[in-house]
Amino acid sequence: MSQSSLNRRLTQVFGILLGMGIAVWLLRGFGVLTFIPGGIIWLLFLAAIAVAILSYVQKTWWRF
C-alpha cells in the first residue's frame, strides 16, 4: 500500500468516525438514541482524533 493510498484510507476512516459521532450525538440529543451511553460518543470522537493524528504523522514524518 503506497503512502498516498494509506493516507486516503485514514482520511476516509476519520470522516466516517467523525460523521458517526456527530450523528449519534445529535440523535441522542433529540431523544432518538437515548439508550447509548455518553462514553460511546466520546470514544467515537477520540478515535476520530487519533486517526486524524495518525494520518498527519504518516503524511509528514514517516519516510518509506
Coordinates of C-alpha atoms in Angstrom, one line a residue:
M1 CA 0.0 0.0 0.0
S2 CA 1.5 3.3 -1.0
Q3 CA 1.7 6.3 1.2
S4 CA -1.0 8.3 -0.7
S5 CA -3.5 5.4 -0.6
L6 CA -2.8 4.8 3.1
N7 CA -3.3 8.5 3.8
R8 CA -6.5 8.5 1.7
R9 CA -7.8 5.5 3.6
L10 CA -7.0 7.1 7.0
T11 CA -8.8 10.3 5.9
Q12 CA -11.9 8.3 4.9
V13 CA -11.9 6.5 8.3
F14 CA -11.5 9.8 10.1
G15 CA -14.6 11.2 8.2
I16 CA -16.6 8.1 8.9
L17 CA -15.8 8.1 12.6
L18 CA -16.5 11.8 12.9
G19 CA -19.7 11.6 11.0
M20 CA -20.9 8.7 13.1
G21 CA -20.0 10.5 16.3
I22 CA -21.9 13.7 15.2
A23 CA -24.9 11.7 14.0
V24 CA -25.1 9.7 17.3
W25 CA -24.6 12.8 19.3
L26 CA -27.4 14.6 17.5
L27 CA -29.8 11.7 17.6
R28 CA -29.2 11.2 21.3
G29 CA -29.8 14.9 21.9
F30 CA -33.1 14.7 20.0
G31 CA -34.1 11.7 22.2
V32 CA -34.0 9.1 19.4
L33 CA -31.0 7.1 20.7
T34 CA -31.3 7.7 24.4
F35 CA -30.0 4.2 25.3
I36 CA -26.5 4.9 24.0
P37 CA -24.2 6.0 26.8
G38 CA -22.1 9.2 26.5
G39 CA -18.9 7.2 26.8
I40 CA -19.6 5.6 23.4
I41 CA -19.9 9.0 21.8
W42 CA -16.6 10.1 23.4
L43 CA -14.9 7.0 22.1
L44 CA -16.1 7.8 18.6
F45 CA -14.7 11.3 18.8
L46 CA -11.4 10.2 20.4
A47 CA -11.0 7.5 17.8
A48 CA -11.6 10.1 15.0
I49 CA -9.0 12.4 16.6
A50 CA -6.5 9.5 16.9
V51 CA -6.9 8.6 13.3
A52 CA -6.5 12.2 12.2
I53 CA -3.2 12.5 14.1
L54 CA -2.0 9.2 12.7
S55 CA -2.9 10.4 9.2
Y56 CA -1.0 13.6 9.8
V57 CA 2.1 11.8 11.2
Q58 CA 2.0 9.3 8.3
K59 CA 1.8 12.1 5.8
T60 CA 4.6 14.3 7.2
W61 CA 7.1 12.2 9.2
W62 CA 7.1 8.6 8.0
R63 CA 9.5 8.1 5.2
F64 CA 9.1 4.8 3.4

